[in-house]
Tab-separated table of N, CA and C in Angstrom:
chain	number	residue	atom	x	y	z
A	1	CYS	N	1.910	18.799	13.181
A	1	CYS	CA	1.453	20.160	13.345
A	1	CYS	C	1.499	20.537	14.809
A	2	LYS	N	2.066	21.668	15.071
A	2	LYS	CA	2.151	22.124	16.452
A	2	LYS	C	0.854	22.770	16.905
A	3	GLU	N	0.096	23.287	15.974
A	3	GLU	CA	-1.131	23.977	16.348
A	3	GLU	C	-2.248	22.969	16.560
A	4	SER	N	-2.993	23.141	17.618
A	4	SER	CA	-4.107	22.229	17.889
A	4	SER	C	-5.429	22.817	17.433
A	5	GLU	N	-5.444	24.080	17.089
A	5	GLU	CA	-6.679	24.709	16.656
A	5	GLU	C	-6.907	24.462	15.174
A	6	GLY	N	-8.148	24.571	14.751
A	6	GLY	CA	-8.483	24.381	13.351
A	6	GLY	C	-8.137	25.572	12.481
A	7	ASP	N	-7.731	26.722	13.083
A	7	ASP	CA	-7.460	27.932	12.318
A	7	ASP	C	-5.987	28.094	11.967
A	8	GLY	N	-5.121	27.181	12.409
A	8	GLY	CA	-3.684	27.331	12.215
A	8	GLY	C	-3.264	27.167	10.759
A	9	GLU	N	-2.077	27.653	10.451
A	9	GLU	CA	-1.550	27.579	9.084
A	9	GLU	C	-1.363	26.133	8.636
A	10	CYS	N	-0.943	25.304	9.574
A	10	CYS	CA	-0.714	23.901	9.223
A	10	CYS	C	-2.027	23.223	8.842
A	11	MET	N	-3.075	23.474	9.593
A	11	MET	CA	-4.377	22.874	9.303
A	11	MET	C	-4.938	23.410	7.986
A	12	LYS	N	-4.693	24.673	7.693
A	12	LYS	CA	-5.158	25.237	6.430
A	12	LYS	C	-4.466	24.564	5.249
A	13	SER	N	-3.139	24.326	5.376
A	13	SER	CA	-2.424	23.695	4.273
A	13	SER	C	-2.874	22.253	4.076
A	14	ILE	N	-3.152	21.548	5.172
A	14	ILE	CA	-3.653	20.173	5.055
A	14	ILE	C	-5.027	20.171	4.398
A	15	THR	N	-5.890	21.094	4.803
A	15	THR	CA	-7.231	21.192	4.224
A	15	THR	C	-7.159	21.514	2.739
A	16	LEU	N	-6.283	22.422	2.342
A	16	LEU	CA	-6.131	22.751	0.927
A	16	LEU	C	-5.631	21.550	0.125
A	17	ALA	N	-4.715	20.788	0.718
A	17	ALA	CA	-4.201	19.611	0.008
A	17	ALA	C	-5.293	18.566	-0.169
A	18	LEU	N	-6.147	18.397	0.844
A	18	LEU	CA	-7.228	17.424	0.733
A	18	LEU	C	-8.316	17.892	-0.219
A	19	GLU	N	-8.590	19.186	-0.244
A	19	GLU	CA	-9.606	19.701	-1.148
A	19	GLU	C	-9.161	19.624	-2.592
A	20	ALA	N	-7.866	19.684	-2.832
A	20	ALA	CA	-7.372	19.614	-4.206
A	20	ALA	C	-7.639	18.252	-4.823
A	21	THR	N	-7.759	17.222	-3.996
A	21	THR	CA	-8.008	15.887	-4.535
A	21	THR	C	-9.489	15.564	-4.656
A	22	LYS	N	-10.368	16.448	-4.182
A	22	LYS	CA	-11.803	16.184	-4.255
A	22	LYS	C	-12.347	16.367	-5.670
A	23	ASP	N	-11.722	17.237	-6.438
A	23	ASP	CA	-12.228	17.509	-7.786
A	23	ASP	C	-12.090	16.279	-8.670
A	24	GLU	N	-13.107	16.065	-9.476
A	24	GLU	CA	-13.040	14.961	-10.428
A	24	GLU	C	-12.374	15.467	-11.698
A	25	CYS	N	-11.602	14.607	-12.302
A	25	CYS	CA	-10.951	14.997	-13.542
A	25	CYS	C	-11.211	13.933	-14.587
A	26	PRO	N	-11.139	14.284	-15.857
A	26	PRO	CA	-11.325	13.278	-16.906
A	26	PRO	C	-10.133	12.324	-16.908
A	27	LEU	N	-10.415	11.056	-16.828
A	27	LEU	CA	-9.351	10.066	-16.821
A	27	LEU	C	-9.011	9.685	-18.251
A	28	SER	N	-7.734	9.673	-18.550
A	28	SER	CA	-7.300	9.512	-19.936
A	28	SER	C	-7.390	8.077	-20.419
A	29	CYS	N	-7.322	7.108	-19.529
A	29	CYS	CA	-7.264	5.713	-19.964
A	29	CYS	C	-8.419	4.946	-19.329
A	30	LYS	N	-9.300	4.431	-20.139
A	30	LYS	CA	-10.491	3.746	-19.640
A	30	LYS	C	-10.406	2.228	-19.772
A	31	GLU	N	-9.327	1.700	-20.352
A	31	GLU	CA	-9.236	0.270	-20.594
A	31	GLU	C	-9.175	-0.505	-19.274
A	32	PRO	N	-9.627	-1.757	-19.267
A	32	PRO	CA	-9.649	-2.514	-18.014
A	32	PRO	C	-8.277	-2.931	-17.516
A	33	TYR	N	-7.241	-2.873	-18.369
A	33	TYR	CA	-5.931	-3.306	-17.932
A	33	TYR	C	-5.108	-2.179	-17.338
A	34	PHE	N	-5.638	-0.980	-17.271
A	34	PHE	CA	-4.884	0.146	-16.747
A	34	PHE	C	-4.747	0.028	-15.238
A	35	LEU	N	-3.539	0.223	-14.728
A	35	LEU	CA	-3.278	-0.035	-13.320
A	35	LEU	C	-3.168	1.208	-12.455
A	36	PHE	N	-2.411	2.173	-12.892
A	36	PHE	CA	-2.043	3.281	-12.019
A	36	PHE	C	-2.675	4.568	-12.527
A	37	GLN	N	-3.840	4.865	-12.067
A	37	GLN	CA	-4.531	6.049	-12.533
A	37	GLN	C	-4.639	7.032	-11.380
A	38	THR	N	-4.046	8.175	-11.534
A	38	THR	CA	-4.095	9.192	-10.496
A	38	THR	C	-4.656	10.474	-11.086
A	39	CYS	N	-5.217	11.265	-10.245
A	39	CYS	CA	-5.788	12.514	-10.681
A	39	CYS	C	-5.438	13.581	-9.656
A	40	PRO	N	-4.727	14.591	-9.957
A	40	PRO	CA	-4.063	14.879	-11.218
A	40	PRO	C	-2.881	13.952	-11.451
A	41	ALA	N	-2.376	13.972	-12.652
A	41	ALA	CA	-1.268	13.076	-12.991
A	41	ALA	C	-0.044	13.380	-12.138
A	42	LEU	N	0.694	12.333	-11.808
A	42	LEU	CA	1.881	12.492	-10.989
A	42	LEU	C	2.990	13.137	-11.811
A	43	SER	N	3.633	14.121	-11.228
A	43	SER	CA	4.743	14.767	-11.909
A	43	SER	C	5.565	15.512	-10.871
A	44	GLY	N	6.627	16.083	-11.310
A	44	GLY	CA	7.429	16.899	-10.413
A	44	GLY	C	8.767	16.254	-10.100
A	45	GLN	N	9.702	17.100	-9.702
A	45	GLN	CA	11.066	16.666	-9.431
A	45	GLN	C	11.130	15.692	-8.256
A	46	ARG	N	10.373	15.958	-7.208
A	46	ARG	CA	10.417	15.071	-6.039
A	46	ARG	C	9.908	13.682	-6.379
A	47	TRP	N	8.877	13.610	-7.175
A	47	TRP	CA	8.311	12.317	-7.539
A	47	TRP	C	9.316	11.492	-8.321
A	48	TYR	N	10.020	12.112	-9.245
A	48	TYR	CA	10.995	11.373	-10.037
A	48	TYR	C	12.197	10.948	-9.201
A	49	MET	N	12.611	11.794	-8.276
A	49	MET	CA	13.725	11.410	-7.401
A	49	MET	C	13.324	10.225	-6.527
A	50	TYR	N	12.109	10.234	-6.032
A	50	TYR	CA	11.602	9.136	-5.218
A	50	TYR	C	11.600	7.823	-6.004
A	51	SER	N	11.123	7.870	-7.227
A	51	SER	CA	11.053	6.647	-8.022
A	51	SER	C	12.437	6.170	-8.448
A	52	ILE	N	13.337	7.080	-8.748
A	52	ILE	CA	14.704	6.686	-9.112
A	52	ILE	C	15.411	6.055	-7.923
A	53	ILE	N	15.244	6.638	-6.753
A	53	ILE	CA	15.874	6.068	-5.550
A	53	ILE	C	15.309	4.690	-5.255
A	54	LEU	N	13.994	4.528	-5.356
A	54	LEU	CA	13.402	3.205	-5.129
A	54	LEU	C	13.886	2.188	-6.159
A	55	GLY	N	13.951	2.598	-7.420
A	55	GLY	CA	14.443	1.698	-8.459
A	55	GLY	C	15.877	1.272	-8.212
A	56	ILE	N	16.714	2.211	-7.796
A	56	ILE	CA	18.114	1.872	-7.506
A	56	ILE	C	18.197	0.938	-6.311
A	57	PHE	N	17.406	1.172	-5.278
A	57	PHE	CA	17.415	0.279	-4.113
A	57	PHE	C	16.969	-1.131	-4.484
A	58	TYR	N	15.945	-1.234	-5.315
A	58	TYR	CA	15.512	-2.559	-5.754
A	58	TYR	C	16.603	-3.258	-6.553
A	59	LEU	N	17.278	-2.514	-7.425
A	59	LEU	CA	18.355	-3.124	-8.197
A	59	LEU	C	19.554	-3.468	-7.317
A	60	LEU	N	19.776	-2.711	-6.252
A	60	LEU	CA	20.841	-3.068	-5.307
A	60	LEU	C	20.515	-4.361	-4.553
A	61	CYS	N	19.235	-4.627	-4.335
A	61	CYS	CA	18.834	-5.894	-3.710
A	61	CYS	C	19.113	-7.080	-4.622
A	62	LEU	N	19.248	-6.812	-5.899
A	62	LEU	CA	19.538	-7.865	-6.863
A	62	LEU	C	20.965	-8.394	-6.716
A	63	ILE	N	21.895	-7.550	-6.314
A	63	ILE	CA	23.312	-7.925	-6.243
A	63	ILE	C	23.576	-9.072	-5.265
A	64	PRO	N	23.117	-8.997	-3.998
A	64	PRO	CA	23.395	-10.133	-3.105
A	64	PRO	C	22.705	-11.417	-3.544
A	65	SER	N	21.516	-11.310	-4.118
A	65	SER	CA	20.820	-12.518	-4.566
A	65	SER	C	21.596	-13.217	-5.676
A	66	LEU	N	22.026	-12.446	-6.660
A	66	LEU	CA	22.791	-13.047	-7.749
A	66	LEU	C	24.163	-13.521	-7.277
A	67	GLY	N	24.783	-12.770	-6.368
A	67	GLY	CA	26.078	-13.179	-5.833
A	67	GLY	C	26.001	-14.495	-5.077
A	68	LEU	N	24.996	-14.631	-4.230
A	68	LEU	CA	24.829	-15.889	-3.489
A	68	LEU	C	24.452	-17.039	-4.414
A	69	LEU	N	23.645	-16.751	-5.416
A	69	LEU	CA	23.268	-17.799	-6.361
A	69	LEU	C	24.491	-18.312	-7.124
A	70	ILE	N	25.325	-17.397	-7.585
A	70	ILE	CA	26.549	-17.813	-8.275
A	70	ILE	C	27.473	-18.565	-7.331
A	71	TYR	N	27.571	-18.096	-6.101
A	71	TYR	CA	28.431	-18.774	-5.122
A	71	TYR	C	27.943	-20.199	-4.852
A	72	TYR	N	26.647	-20.350	-4.568
A	72	TYR	CA	26.107	-21.682	-4.261
A	72	TYR	C	26.155	-22.629	-5.450
A	73	ARG	N	25.988	-22.084	-6.655
A	73	ARG	CA	25.920	-22.942	-7.839
A	73	ARG	C	27.277	-23.230	-8.474
A	74	HIS	N	28.244	-22.299	-8.366
A	74	HIS	CA	29.459	-22.455	-9.156
A	74	HIS	C	30.763	-22.365	-8.380
A	75	LEU	N	30.789	-21.743	-7.226
A	75	LEU	CA	32.068	-21.470	-6.582
A	75	LEU	C	32.377	-22.342	-5.371
A	76	ILE	N	31.435	-23.105	-4.880
A	76	ILE	CA	31.691	-23.941	-3.700
A	76	ILE	C	32.626	-25.083	-4.097
A	77	LYS	N	33.664	-25.270	-3.293
A	77	LYS	CA	34.604	-26.381	-3.500
A	77	LYS	C	34.412	-27.362	-2.357
A	78	PRO	N	34.429	-28.619	-2.521
A	78	PRO	CA	34.498	-29.390	-3.757
A	78	PRO	C	33.177	-29.347	-4.513
A	79	LYS	N	33.218	-29.784	-5.745
A	79	LYS	CA	32.043	-29.695	-6.617
A	79	LYS	C	30.878	-30.531	-6.111
A	80	THR	N	31.117	-31.509	-5.293
A	80	THR	CA	30.022	-32.359	-4.786
A	80	THR	C	29.135	-31.609	-3.812
A	81	LYS	N	29.621	-30.520	-3.226
A	81	LYS	CA	28.825	-29.750	-2.270
A	81	LYS	C	28.049	-28.614	-2.932
A	82	ARG	N	28.153	-28.487	-4.236
A	82	ARG	CA	27.427	-27.417	-4.922
A	82	ARG	C	25.928	-27.694	-4.911
A	83	VAL	N	25.170	-26.631	-4.940
A	83	VAL	CA	23.717	-26.700	-4.828
A	83	VAL	C	23.112	-27.054	-6.191
A	84	PRO	N	22.176	-28.020	-6.248
A	84	PRO	CA	21.505	-28.310	-7.519
A	84	PRO	C	20.557	-27.177	-7.923
A	85	ILE	N	20.108	-27.228	-9.169
A	85	ILE	CA	19.261	-26.152	-9.702
A	85	ILE	C	17.941	-26.052	-8.949
A	86	LEU	N	17.321	-27.154	-8.620
A	86	LEU	CA	16.011	-27.133	-7.973
A	86	LEU	C	16.099	-27.193	-6.452
A	87	ASP	N	17.198	-26.777	-5.892
A	87	ASP	CA	17.331	-26.697	-4.441
A	87	ASP	C	16.546	-25.485	-3.944
A	88	PHE	N	16.107	-25.540	-2.682
A	88	PHE	CA	15.299	-24.441	-2.151
A	88	PHE	C	16.086	-23.136	-2.139
A	89	ARG	N	17.399	-23.181	-1.874
A	89	ARG	CA	18.195	-21.953	-1.852
A	89	ARG	C	18.264	-21.321	-3.240
A	90	SER	N	18.456	-22.151	-4.244
A	90	SER	CA	18.505	-21.623	-5.612
A	90	SER	C	17.175	-21.011	-6.018
A	91	LEU	N	16.085	-21.697	-5.678
A	91	LEU	CA	14.762	-21.170	-6.039
A	91	LEU	C	14.452	-19.869	-5.305
A	92	ILE	N	14.778	-19.812	-4.018
A	92	ILE	CA	14.516	-18.593	-3.248
A	92	ILE	C	15.321	-17.429	-3.807
A	93	LEU	N	16.593	-17.669	-4.115
A	93	LEU	CA	17.429	-16.591	-4.652
A	93	LEU	C	16.986	-16.166	-6.049
A	94	CYS	N	16.555	-17.123	-6.865
A	94	CYS	CA	16.036	-16.764	-8.200
A	94	CYS	C	14.752	-15.953	-8.101
A	95	LEU	N	13.859	-16.349	-7.214
A	95	LEU	CA	12.612	-15.598	-7.033
A	95	LEU	C	12.881	-14.197	-6.498
A	96	ASN	N	13.820	-14.093	-5.562
A	96	ASN	CA	14.175	-12.783	-5.018
A	96	ASN	C	14.820	-11.904	-6.084
A	97	ALA	N	15.689	-12.482	-6.902
A	97	ALA	CA	16.321	-11.720	-7.977
A	97	ALA	C	15.286	-11.259	-9.007
A	98	THR	N	14.333	-12.116	-9.330
A	98	THR	CA	13.281	-11.739	-10.281
A	98	THR	C	12.431	-10.599	-9.737
A	99	ALA	N	12.068	-10.688	-8.454
A	99	ALA	CA	11.261	-9.629	-7.835
A	99	ALA	C	12.023	-8.312	-7.793
A	100	SER	N	13.293	-8.358	-7.439
A	100	SER	CA	14.090	-7.130	-7.375
A	100	SER	C	14.273	-6.504	-8.753
A	101	LEU	N	14.565	-7.332	-9.741
A	101	LEU	CA	14.781	-6.824	-11.093
A	101	LEU	C	13.508	-6.219	-11.676
A	102	SER	N	12.389	-6.907	-11.522
A	102	SER	CA	11.145	-6.389	-12.103
A	102	SER	C	10.694	-5.102	-11.418
A	103	SER	N	10.830	-5.031	-10.106
A	103	SER	CA	10.436	-3.805	-9.401
A	103	SER	C	11.362	-2.649	-9.736
A	104	GLY	N	12.660	-2.930	-9.782
A	104	GLY	CA	13.612	-1.875	-10.129
A	104	GLY	C	13.364	-1.321	-11.511
A	105	LEU	N	13.120	-2.210	-12.473
A	105	LEU	CA	12.841	-1.739	-13.836
A	105	LEU	C	11.536	-0.961	-13.911
A	106	ALA	N	10.515	-1.413	-13.179
A	106	ALA	CA	9.231	-0.697	-13.198
A	106	ALA	C	9.382	0.716	-12.645
A	107	PHE	N	10.160	0.877	-11.585
A	107	PHE	CA	10.336	2.216	-11.016
A	107	PHE	C	11.265	3.085	-11.852
A	108	LEU	N	12.220	2.493	-12.537
A	108	LEU	CA	13.145	3.303	-13.329
A	108	LEU	C	12.601	3.644	-14.716
A	109	ILE	N	11.847	2.738	-15.329
A	109	ILE	CA	11.360	2.983	-16.690
A	109	ILE	C	10.211	3.981	-16.694
A	110	ASP	N	9.151	3.676	-15.961
A	110	ASP	CA	7.970	4.539	-15.968
A	110	ASP	C	7.212	4.345	-14.663
A	111	PRO	N	7.562	5.089	-13.629
A	111	PRO	CA	6.927	4.871	-12.332
A	111	PRO	C	5.430	5.187	-12.348
A	112	PHE	N	4.639	4.191	-12.059
A	112	PHE	CA	3.186	4.322	-11.957
A	112	PHE	C	2.548	4.912	-13.212
A	113	TYR	N	3.133	4.591	-14.373
A	113	TYR	CA	2.583	4.994	-15.669
A	113	TYR	C	2.408	6.511	-15.757
A	114	ALA	N	3.337	7.245	-15.185
A	114	ALA	CA	3.243	8.703	-15.178
A	114	ALA	C	3.604	9.298	-16.533
A	115	ASP	N	4.580	8.718	-17.230
A	115	ASP	CA	5.014	9.268	-18.511
A	115	ASP	C	4.468	8.504	-19.708
A	116	LYS	N	3.831	7.380	-19.456
A	116	LYS	CA	3.249	6.538	-20.515
A	116	LYS	C	4.312	6.140	-21.548
A	117	VAL	N	5.469	5.683	-21.043
A	117	VAL	CA	6.581	5.314	-21.907
A	117	VAL	C	6.373	3.938	-22.522
A	118	ILE	N	5.918	2.974	-21.737
A	118	ILE	CA	5.707	1.618	-22.246
A	118	ILE	C	4.240	1.238	-22.077
A	119	HIS	N	3.871	0.155	-22.695
A	119	HIS	CA	2.492	-0.322	-22.645
A	119	HIS	C	2.108	-0.641	-21.195
A	120	PRO	N	0.893	-0.307	-20.775
A	120	PRO	CA	0.504	-0.527	-19.379
A	120	PRO	C	0.512	-1.996	-18.959
A	121	VAL	N	0.278	-2.912	-19.886
A	121	VAL	CA	0.303	-4.332	-19.516
A	121	VAL	C	1.723	-4.753	-19.152
A	122	ILE	N	2.696	-4.298	-19.933
A	122	ILE	CA	4.094	-4.633	-19.644
A	122	ILE	C	4.515	-4.010	-18.316
A	123	LEU	N	4.126	-2.770	-18.093
A	123	LEU	CA	4.447	-2.117	-16.828
A	123	LEU	C	3.752	-2.818	-15.663
A	124	GLY	N	2.514	-3.245	-15.864
A	124	GLY	CA	1.803	-3.964	-14.807
A	124	GLY	C	2.466	-5.286	-14.463
A	125	ILE	N	2.960	-5.976	-15.485
A	125	ILE	CA	3.668	-7.234	-15.229
A	125	ILE	C	4.965	-6.967	-14.478
A	126	LEU	N	5.710	-5.954	-14.915
A	126	LEU	CA	6.951	-5.618	-14.223
A	126	LEU	C	6.692	-5.214	-12.776
A	127	TYR	N	5.660	-4.417	-12.571
A	127	TYR	CA	5.355	-3.940	-11.224
A	127	TYR	C	4.787	-5.054	-10.346
A	128	GLY	N	3.925	-5.881	-10.899
A	128	GLY	CA	3.229	-6.873	-10.088
A	128	GLY	C	3.922	-8.207	-9.962
A	129	LEU	N	4.982	-8.436	-10.710
A	129	LEU	CA	5.672	-9.719	-10.654
A	129	LEU	C	6.344	-9.963	-9.308
A	130	ARG	N	6.660	-8.896	-8.596
A	130	ARG	CA	7.354	-9.073	-7.314
A	130	ARG	C	6.484	-9.754	-6.270
A	131	TYR	N	5.191	-9.555	-6.316
A	131	TYR	CA	4.334	-10.113	-5.269
A	131	TYR	C	4.279	-11.645	-5.292
A	132	PRO	N	4.001	-12.288	-6.418
A	132	PRO	CA	4.032	-13.755	-6.392
A	132	PRO	C	5.435	-14.313	-6.167
A	133	CYS	N	6.446	-13.607	-6.642
A	133	CYS	CA	7.817	-14.080	-6.417
A	133	CYS	C	8.169	-14.056	-4.934
A	134	MET	N	7.872	-12.963	-4.274
A	134	MET	CA	8.215	-12.871	-2.848
A	134	MET	C	7.340	-13.798	-2.006
A	135	ASN	N	6.070	-13.962	-2.374
A	135	ASN	CA	5.218	-14.904	-1.648
A	135	ASN	C	5.739	-16.331	-1.789
A	136	SER	N	6.125	-16.716	-2.992
A	136	SER	CA	6.651	-18.058	-3.216
A	136	SER	C	7.965	-18.270	-2.472
A	137	ALA	N	8.819	-17.254	-2.473
A	137	ALA	CA	10.091	-17.363	-1.761
A	137	ALA	C	9.860	-17.519	-0.259
A	138	LEU	N	8.909	-16.781	0.288
A	138	LEU	CA	8.616	-16.910	1.715
A	138	LEU	C	8.030	-18.275	2.052
A	139	VAL	N	7.175	-18.800	1.191
A	139	VAL	CA	6.614	-20.129	1.425
A	139	VAL	C	7.717	-21.179	1.401
A	140	LEU	N	8.608	-21.104	0.420
A	140	LEU	CA	9.729	-22.034	0.375
A	140	LEU	C	10.612	-21.933	1.610
A	141	LEU	N	10.856	-20.718	2.039
A	141	LEU	CA	11.673	-20.511	3.236
A	141	LEU	C	10.992	-21.090	4.481
A	142	LEU	N	9.690	-20.875	4.590
A	142	LEU	CA	8.967	-21.443	5.737
A	142	LEU	C	8.926	-22.968	5.700
A	143	PHE	N	8.782	-23.543	4.521
A	143	PHE	CA	8.838	-25.004	4.406
A	143	PHE	C	10.198	-25.538	4.836
A	144	PHE	N	11.248	-24.843	4.441
A	144	PHE	CA	12.583	-25.281	4.811
A	144	PHE	C	12.810	-25.162	6.312
A	145	VAL	N	12.388	-24.054	6.899
A	145	VAL	CA	12.570	-23.843	8.333
A	145	VAL	C	11.738	-24.847	9.125
A	146	HIS	N	10.552	-25.173	8.625
A	146	HIS	CA	9.662	-26.103	9.324
A	146	HIS	C	10.264	-27.518	9.355
A	147	ASP	N	10.898	-27.931	8.268
A	147	ASP	CA	11.491	-29.269	8.216
A	147	ASP	C	12.779	-29.248	8.931
């Protein structure tokens, strides 16, 4: 905002946006497994474009992980230099691919449970699976770098 006074148009629009979120609304889902509850419900063209772009970016992150995994496991010549299944590189790439796939699907199918397309538990698993996968991949990477 260019205006430093509290009476400017920019400050008024910010104040109106903040006041719109002060109102309490009836929440539609009271179950303990519900994850993404917003008031008012998320909607609009910009929101869907944002979630589609994020989903596509997550799925694009899947391509190098799967490509490197296939390369390390199947394409290295001679066959004696190929990476075993439980090698740190294979595990890191599998965890990264799982995190990318689950996040991409969560953003493309039903971002933040806005349309209530799938069950919230399934969406929560898809959305939250990336965190343990990426944490495990980072721990494996740090163990490898440390040794």
